[in-house]
Amino acid sequence: MARKGLWANIHAKRKRIKAGSGERMRKKGAKGAPTAAQMRRARKGTKRKTRARGRRG
């Protein structure tokens, strides 16, 4: 089973905050916040494979 990625964790926390959990997102550069390199790596992994168009099955 694949582990959840950085974006899944960010979206889950945003959802909890919106629901009124009282949590806050960490500021950029704060201890425990994702680094710029981690964000780049997470962004690179979000591309989805596209199906070939025009194929008939």
PDB file of C-alpha atoms in Angstrom:
ATOM      1  CA  MET A   1       0.000   0.000   0.000  1.00  0.00           C
ATOM      2  CA  ALA A   2       1.393   3.390  -0.988  1.00  0.00           C
ATOM      3  CA  ARG A   3       1.918   6.040   1.661  1.00  0.00           C
ATOM      4  CA  LYS A   4       0.029   9.303   1.450  1.00  0.00           C
ATOM      5  CA  GLY A   5       2.093  12.149   0.109  1.00  0.00           C
ATOM      6  CA  LEU A   6       2.740  15.697   1.198  1.00  0.00           C
ATOM      7  CA  TRP A   7      -0.207  17.155  -0.731  1.00  0.00           C
ATOM      8  CA  ALA A   8      -2.620  14.631   0.803  1.00  0.00           C
ATOM      9  CA  ASN A   9      -1.462  15.726   4.263  1.00  0.00           C
ATOM     10  CA  ILE A  10      -1.784  19.422   3.386  1.00  0.00           C
ATOM     11  CA  HIS A  11      -5.304  18.983   2.017  1.00  0.00           C
ATOM     12  CA  ALA A  12      -6.363  16.918   5.029  1.00  0.00           C
ATOM     13  CA  LYS A  13      -5.111  19.602   7.412  1.00  0.00           C
ATOM     14  CA  ARG A  14      -6.854  22.368   5.445  1.00  0.00           C
ATOM     15  CA  LYS A  15     -10.074  20.362   5.691  1.00  0.00           C
ATOM     16  CA  ARG A  16      -9.669  19.989   9.477  1.00  0.00           C
ATOM     17  CA  ILE A  17      -8.938  23.723   9.853  1.00  0.00           C
ATOM     18  CA  LYS A  18     -11.998  24.626   7.806  1.00  0.00           C
ATOM     19  CA  ALA A  19     -14.094  22.372  10.044  1.00  0.00           C
ATOM     20  CA  GLY A  20     -12.928  24.368  13.080  1.00  0.00           C
ATOM     21  CA  SER A  21     -10.176  22.233  14.609  1.00  0.00           C
ATOM     22  CA  GLY A  22      -8.244  25.276  15.845  1.00  0.00           C
ATOM     23  CA  GLU A  23      -5.048  24.111  14.131  1.00  0.00           C
ATOM     24  CA  ARG A  24      -2.936  26.471  12.037  1.00  0.00           C
ATOM     25  CA  MET A  25      -0.722  25.943   9.030  1.00  0.00           C
ATOM     26  CA  ARG A  26       2.978  26.432   9.748  1.00  0.00           C
ATOM     27  CA  LYS A  27       4.639  29.515   8.323  1.00  0.00           C
ATOM     28  CA  LYS A  28       7.151  29.171   5.523  1.00  0.00           C
ATOM     29  CA  GLY A  29      10.571  28.414   7.026  1.00  0.00           C
ATOM     30  CA  ALA A  30       9.177  27.425  10.441  1.00  0.00           C
ATOM     31  CA  LYS A  31      10.433  24.280  12.146  1.00  0.00           C
ATOM     32  CA  GLY A  32       8.453  21.305  10.859  1.00  0.00           C
ATOM     33  CA  ALA A  33       7.157  23.105   7.754  1.00  0.00           C
ATOM     34  CA  PRO A  34       7.953  21.539   4.360  1.00  0.00           C
ATOM     35  CA  THR A  35      11.117  22.877   2.752  1.00  0.00           C
ATOM     36  CA  ALA A  36      11.234  24.313  -0.755  1.00  0.00           C
ATOM     37  CA  ALA A  37      12.913  21.101  -1.962  1.00  0.00           C
ATOM     38  CA  GLN A  38      10.144  18.953  -0.467  1.00  0.00           C
ATOM     39  CA  MET A  39       7.502  21.112  -2.161  1.00  0.00           C
ATOM     40  CA  ARG A  40       9.295  20.823  -5.535  1.00  0.00           C
ATOM     41  CA  ARG A  41       9.541  17.050  -5.179  1.00  0.00           C
ATOM     42  CA  ALA A  42       5.854  16.777  -4.214  1.00  0.00           C
ATOM     43  CA  ARG A  43       4.808  18.970  -7.133  1.00  0.00           C
ATOM     44  CA  LYS A  44       6.838  16.843  -9.547  1.00  0.00           C
ATOM     45  CA  GLY A  45       5.038  13.674  -8.418  1.00  0.00           C
ATOM     46  CA  THR A  46       1.506  14.961  -9.016  1.00  0.00           C
ATOM     47  CA  LYS A  47       1.457  14.549 -12.790  1.00  0.00           C
ATOM     48  CA  ARG A  48      -1.089  11.976 -13.863  1.00  0.00           C
ATOM     49  CA  LYS A  49      -0.842   9.653 -16.798  1.00  0.00           C
ATOM     50  CA  THR A  50      -3.283  10.499 -19.549  1.00  0.00           C
ATOM     51  CA  ARG A  51      -5.094   7.992 -21.694  1.00  0.00           C
ATOM     52  CA  ALA A  52      -4.484   7.967 -25.420  1.00  0.00           C
ATOM     53  CA  ARG A  53      -7.283   9.763 -27.180  1.00  0.00           C
ATOM     54  CA  GLY A  54      -9.095   8.245 -30.101  1.00  0.00           C
ATOM     55  CA  ARG A  55      -8.624   4.656 -29.016  1.00  0.00           C
ATOM     56  CA  ARG A  56     -11.611   2.391 -29.248  1.00  0.00           C
ATOM     57  CA  GLY A  57     -11.933  -0.513 -26.956  1.00  0.00           C
TER      58      GLY A  57
END
